[in-house]
Amino acid sequence: MKIVLLGSGNVATHLAKALKSKGEEIVQVYSQNLDNASLLTQLIGAEAIADLNEVKQDADLYIISVKDDAIGTVAASLKKVNGLVVHTSGTTDIDVLASQVRKAGVFYPLQTFSKSKEVSFENIPLCIEASDSDQLAILSNLAHKISSQVYELDGEKRKVLHLAAVFACNFPNHLYALANKILNQNGLDFEIIRPLIAETADKVMANLPENVQTGPAVRDDENTLNKHLSMLNDMPELQNIYQTLSNSIKLMPK
Amino acid sequence: MKIVLLGSGNVATHLAKALKSKGEEIVQVYSQNLDNASLLTQLIGAEAIADLNEVKQDADLYIISVKDDAIGTVAASLKKVNGLVVHTSGTTDIDVLASQVRKAGVFYPLQTFSKSKEVSFENIPLCIEASDSDQLAILSNLAHKISSQVYELDGEKRKVLHLAAVFACNFPNHLYALANKILNQNGLDFEIIRPLIAETADKVMANLPENVQTGPAVRDDENTLNKHLSMLNDMPELQNIYQTLSNSIKLMPK
């Protein structure tokens, strides 16, 4: 398949590398910023462009991996192509594409990507959706080439998954950052808490989280809860988060 | 060293196994519930007791690993012993022991323990404190036998660490549970989100969390934030958590 990639951010970069490593041909990378496109094409050997009018019209697949609110604008430039046009967004409806292009789909990798860290696509869940079964088969075939976990999900389910991902990824990472803030203010290094973070995530690989909850809130240890809240007196924002999450833990069925 | 273990919960069990595996002799395990004590002594070969009056008086080390509010009561039964008496609590002051026994210390493993999951002590930070430098040396020696990460921390720092641990462990685990709740209500399985959880924790093993934050809040994606909040209209508790944590992410310096 000849693939045009529209976007050069974290998702686009990691996806491009994974596709390239499986022998797929990425012919062009578009970015508003030509330097960003060039950075990526140097890695995967494609043409870098910064003008949507220069997009090749004869590719088999167009992967739009830009900010959600720019997907529609990019798709508008692909009205005449015959290839399949997909986006990689967790929250954007397929109709944003389907209303503009002939063949539309979604190719959503459920993972958190950073420029600085390599990830193996093998274990990344890929959520796919397409405007018809032929296109879905094409996407399924491509998805299985790079991942062992492929899920056919409609838009509603995909949006639920994206919401759950905020709770399972973005919020925990922020709580790690708040822990670091508390440590730093007291002359302690983040290093000391890394084994705990690793084990906490590892525990739920073979258990459900509600079955392995630990800490003062789940054991109704009011004494410790009150000590902790008073330690946060000069950090009211963290105190509020502590109270909110502890209350929520207490509400869980045991 | 002859060790008496007072307690048979998660911390006591994992600690006993680690000490035993390094050749330390645990001579007794006390629990209010004799069956619980016996379960543990069967694993490590010690005497099980359920009466504090039966505690051997000639041990070198007494490890009190019971609920925080029971530490004082257990310590009261050790007033006459000449050995070192330590507790394993993150939040309890050493004075709870030092006011009652001759030699007092703290031996706090910073980790989350579950009965169902083995952990290697090798990478578990052990935080130690003692009433004098001789006792600290004894604890340091013992701690280094089972872990490569030993920290000498006073009570204030240890309490800070325990508070940070709630943010880095207990709260993230609860957020995994809330993610699972969202998934289940929509017919999706927790399995799909496990790779994301693993990667989120793995990312901060070599990065600081504030440098690898992702998601709608950090990129000020109000459109997605509002969509997510409206998806949580029938779960006001989760909606409140979503709003609180998103606001907190936005407040972080970028």
Short mmCIF file of N, CA and C in Angstrom, two decimals, chain A residues 171-198 200 213-216 224-225 227-229 231-232 235 238-239 241-242 245-246 249, chain B residues 90-91 108-112 125 127 153 155-173 175 204 209-210:
data_model
loop_
_atom_site.label_atom_id
_atom_site.label_comp_id
_atom_site.label_asym_id
_atom_site.label_seq_id
_atom_site.Cartn_x
_atom_site.Cartn_y
_atom_site.Cartn_z
N PHE A 171 -4.57 10.97 34.06
CA PHE A 171 -4.73 11.34 35.48
C PHE A 171 -3.68 10.68 36.37
N PRO A 172 -3.44 9.37 36.24
CA PRO A 172 -2.35 8.78 37.03
C PRO A 172 -1.01 9.48 36.81
N ASN A 173 -0.69 9.83 35.58
CA ASN A 173 0.58 10.51 35.35
C ASN A 173 0.62 11.85 36.10
N HIS A 174 -0.51 12.55 36.09
CA HIS A 174 -0.55 13.81 36.83
C HIS A 174 -0.38 13.58 38.33
N LEU A 175 -0.95 12.51 38.83
CA LEU A 175 -0.79 12.21 40.26
C LEU A 175 0.67 11.86 40.57
N TYR A 176 1.36 11.20 39.62
CA TYR A 176 2.80 11.00 39.81
C TYR A 176 3.50 12.37 39.93
N ALA A 177 3.06 13.31 39.09
CA ALA A 177 3.68 14.65 39.12
C ALA A 177 3.41 15.35 40.44
N LEU A 178 2.20 15.18 40.97
CA LEU A 178 1.88 15.79 42.26
C LEU A 178 2.70 15.14 43.38
N ALA A 179 2.86 13.82 43.29
CA ALA A 179 3.72 13.13 44.27
C ALA A 179 5.13 13.70 44.22
N ASN A 180 5.61 13.92 43.01
CA ASN A 180 6.96 14.49 42.85
C ASN A 180 7.04 15.89 43.45
N LYS A 181 5.97 16.65 43.27
CA LYS A 181 5.92 18.00 43.84
C LYS A 181 6.05 17.94 45.37
N ILE A 182 5.31 17.02 45.98
CA ILE A 182 5.37 16.85 47.44
C ILE A 182 6.77 16.43 47.87
N LEU A 183 7.34 15.49 47.12
CA LEU A 183 8.70 15.00 47.45
C LEU A 183 9.71 16.13 47.35
N ASN A 184 9.68 16.84 46.22
CA ASN A 184 10.65 17.91 45.98
C ASN A 184 10.60 19.00 47.04
N GLN A 185 9.39 19.35 47.44
CA GLN A 185 9.25 20.40 48.46
C GLN A 185 9.87 19.99 49.78
N ASN A 186 10.14 18.70 49.93
CA ASN A 186 10.70 18.21 51.18
C ASN A 186 12.08 17.58 50.98
N GLY A 187 12.70 17.93 49.87
CA GLY A 187 14.08 17.50 49.63
C GLY A 187 14.23 16.02 49.31
N LEU A 188 13.14 15.40 48.84
CA LEU A 188 13.22 13.98 48.46
C LEU A 188 13.15 13.86 46.95
N ASP A 189 13.79 12.82 46.43
CA ASP A 189 13.88 12.66 44.98
C ASP A 189 12.80 11.70 44.47
N PHE A 190 12.35 11.95 43.25
CA PHE A 190 11.33 11.10 42.61
C PHE A 190 11.79 9.64 42.54
N GLU A 191 13.10 9.45 42.43
CA GLU A 191 13.67 8.11 42.33
C GLU A 191 13.12 7.13 43.37
N ILE A 192 12.95 7.64 44.58
CA ILE A 192 12.56 6.76 45.69
C ILE A 192 11.17 6.15 45.49
N ILE A 193 10.36 6.80 44.67
CA ILE A 193 8.98 6.34 44.55
C ILE A 193 8.72 5.55 43.26
N ARG A 194 9.75 5.49 42.40
CA ARG A 194 9.56 4.77 41.12
C ARG A 194 9.20 3.29 41.29
N PRO A 195 9.85 2.55 42.21
CA PRO A 195 9.47 1.13 42.33
C PRO A 195 7.99 0.96 42.71
N LEU A 196 7.48 1.87 43.51
CA LEU A 196 6.08 1.80 43.92
C LEU A 196 5.15 2.03 42.73
N ILE A 197 5.49 2.98 41.90
CA ILE A 197 4.69 3.26 40.69
C ILE A 197 4.69 2.04 39.76
N ALA A 198 5.86 1.46 39.57
CA ALA A 198 5.97 0.29 38.68
C ALA A 198 5.13 -0.87 39.21
N THR A 200 2.56 -0.76 41.28
CA THR A 200 1.13 -0.42 41.27
C THR A 200 0.51 -0.74 39.91
N GLN A 213 -6.95 -2.58 45.77
CA GLN A 213 -6.80 -1.22 46.31
C GLN A 213 -6.15 -1.28 47.69
N THR A 214 -5.15 -0.44 47.91
CA THR A 214 -4.54 -0.33 49.23
C THR A 214 -4.56 1.15 49.66
N GLY A 215 -4.11 1.41 50.86
CA GLY A 215 -4.02 2.80 51.34
C GLY A 215 -5.02 3.11 52.43
N PRO A 216 -4.87 4.30 53.03
CA PRO A 216 -5.71 4.65 54.18
C PRO A 216 -7.20 4.74 53.87
N THR A 224 -4.99 8.47 59.69
CA THR A 224 -4.01 8.79 58.65
C THR A 224 -4.57 9.79 57.64
N LEU A 225 -5.83 9.59 57.26
CA LEU A 225 -6.44 10.53 56.30
C LEU A 225 -6.38 11.96 56.85
N LYS A 227 -4.30 13.16 59.16
CA LYS A 227 -2.91 13.62 59.20
C LYS A 227 -2.47 14.12 57.83
N HIS A 228 -2.80 13.32 56.80
CA HIS A 228 -2.40 13.70 55.44
C HIS A 228 -3.05 15.01 55.01
N LEU A 229 -4.33 15.15 55.32
CA LEU A 229 -5.02 16.39 54.94
C LEU A 229 -4.39 17.59 55.62
N MET A 231 -1.28 17.82 56.57
CA MET A 231 0.04 18.06 55.95
C MET A 231 -0.09 18.87 54.66
N LEU A 232 -1.29 18.85 54.07
CA LEU A 232 -1.51 19.56 52.80
C LEU A 232 -2.18 20.92 53.01
N MET A 235 -1.19 23.50 50.70
CA MET A 235 -1.37 23.17 49.29
C MET A 235 -2.84 22.82 49.07
N LEU A 238 -3.97 20.40 46.29
CA LEU A 238 -3.68 18.99 46.52
C LEU A 238 -4.56 18.42 47.63
N GLN A 239 -4.88 19.28 48.60
CA GLN A 239 -5.76 18.86 49.68
C GLN A 239 -7.14 18.49 49.13
N ILE A 241 -7.80 17.52 46.04
CA ILE A 241 -7.67 16.27 45.29
C ILE A 241 -7.61 15.07 46.25
N TYR A 242 -6.84 15.23 47.32
CA TYR A 242 -6.73 14.14 48.30
C TYR A 242 -8.11 13.78 48.86
N LEU A 245 -10.50 12.18 46.01
CA LEU A 245 -10.20 10.81 45.62
C LEU A 245 -10.38 9.84 46.80
N SER A 246 -10.06 10.30 48.00
CA SER A 246 -10.27 9.42 49.17
C SER A 246 -11.76 9.14 49.36
N ILE A 249 -12.76 6.59 46.82
CA ILE A 249 -12.31 5.23 47.18
C ILE A 249 -13.26 4.62 48.20
N GLY B 90 4.42 3.84 57.70
CA GLY B 90 4.87 5.08 57.07
C GLY B 90 4.51 6.32 57.86
N THR B 91 3.45 6.24 58.63
CA THR B 91 2.91 7.46 59.25
C THR B 91 3.10 7.54 60.76
N TYR B 108 10.49 0.74 57.32
CA TYR B 108 9.30 1.00 56.48
C TYR B 108 9.59 0.67 55.03
N PRO B 109 8.99 -0.39 54.53
CA PRO B 109 9.15 -0.70 53.10
C PRO B 109 8.15 0.10 52.27
N LEU B 110 8.67 0.90 51.35
CA LEU B 110 7.79 1.73 50.52
C LEU B 110 7.32 0.92 49.31
N GLN B 111 6.26 0.16 49.52
CA GLN B 111 5.74 -0.64 48.43
C GLN B 111 4.29 -0.98 48.75
N THR B 112 3.56 -1.41 47.70
CA THR B 112 2.19 -1.85 47.89
C THR B 112 2.17 -3.37 47.82
N PRO B 125 12.36 0.26 48.15
CA PRO B 125 13.04 1.20 49.04
C PRO B 125 12.68 0.89 50.50
N CYS B 127 12.98 2.35 54.24
CA CYS B 127 13.27 3.59 54.98
C CYS B 127 13.45 3.22 56.44
N LEU B 153 15.82 7.92 56.88
CA LEU B 153 14.92 9.08 56.86
C LEU B 153 14.37 9.32 58.25
N GLY B 155 11.42 10.89 60.84
CA GLY B 155 9.97 10.69 60.83
C GLY B 155 9.23 11.66 59.94
N GLU B 156 9.66 12.91 59.92
CA GLU B 156 8.97 13.90 59.09
C GLU B 156 9.09 13.55 57.61
N LYS B 157 10.30 13.18 57.19
CA LYS B 157 10.50 12.82 55.77
C LYS B 157 9.74 11.54 55.43
N ARG B 158 9.73 10.61 56.37
CA ARG B 158 9.02 9.36 56.11
C ARG B 158 7.53 9.63 55.93
N LYS B 159 6.99 10.53 56.73
CA LYS B 159 5.56 10.85 56.60
C LYS B 159 5.26 11.53 55.27
N VAL B 160 6.19 12.38 54.83
CA VAL B 160 6.04 13.02 53.52
C VAL B 160 6.03 11.95 52.42
N LEU B 161 6.95 11.01 52.57
CA LEU B 161 7.05 9.93 51.59
C LEU B 161 5.76 9.12 51.55
N HIS B 162 5.21 8.84 52.71
CA HIS B 162 3.96 8.08 52.77
C HIS B 162 2.83 8.84 52.10
N LEU B 163 2.80 10.14 52.32
CA LEU B 163 1.78 10.97 51.67
C LEU B 163 1.96 10.95 50.15
N ALA B 164 3.20 11.10 49.71
CA ALA B 164 3.47 11.05 48.26
C ALA B 164 3.08 9.70 47.69
N ALA B 165 3.27 8.65 48.49
CA ALA B 165 2.94 7.30 48.03
C ALA B 165 1.43 7.14 47.79
N VAL B 166 0.64 7.83 48.59
CA VAL B 166 -0.81 7.79 48.36
C VAL B 166 -1.13 8.37 46.98
N PHE B 167 -0.47 9.48 46.64
CA PHE B 167 -0.68 10.10 45.32
C PHE B 167 -0.12 9.22 44.19
N ALA B 168 0.96 8.53 44.44
CA ALA B 168 1.63 7.79 43.36
C ALA B 168 1.14 6.36 43.21
N CYS B 169 0.44 5.87 44.23
CA CYS B 169 0.03 4.46 44.21
C CYS B 169 -1.47 4.29 44.45
N ASN B 170 -1.95 4.68 45.62
CA ASN B 170 -3.35 4.42 45.96
C ASN B 170 -4.30 5.14 45.01
N PHE B 171 -4.01 6.41 44.73
CA PHE B 171 -4.91 7.18 43.86
C PHE B 171 -4.85 6.69 42.40
N PRO B 172 -3.68 6.47 41.82
CA PRO B 172 -3.67 5.90 40.46
C PRO B 172 -4.43 4.57 40.38
N ASN B 173 -4.26 3.71 41.39
CA ASN B 173 -4.98 2.43 41.34
C ASN B 173 -6.49 2.67 41.34
N LEU B 175 -7.99 5.27 40.15
CA LEU B 175 -8.35 5.78 38.82
C LEU B 175 -8.41 4.65 37.80
N VAL B 204 7.57 6.98 33.23
CA VAL B 204 8.18 7.79 34.30
C VAL B 204 9.33 7.08 35.00
N PRO B 209 7.38 12.84 35.56
CA PRO B 209 6.00 12.82 35.04
C PRO B 209 5.55 14.15 34.45
N GLU B 210 5.98 15.25 35.07
CA GLU B 210 5.53 16.56 34.56
C GLU B 210 6.08 16.83 33.15
#
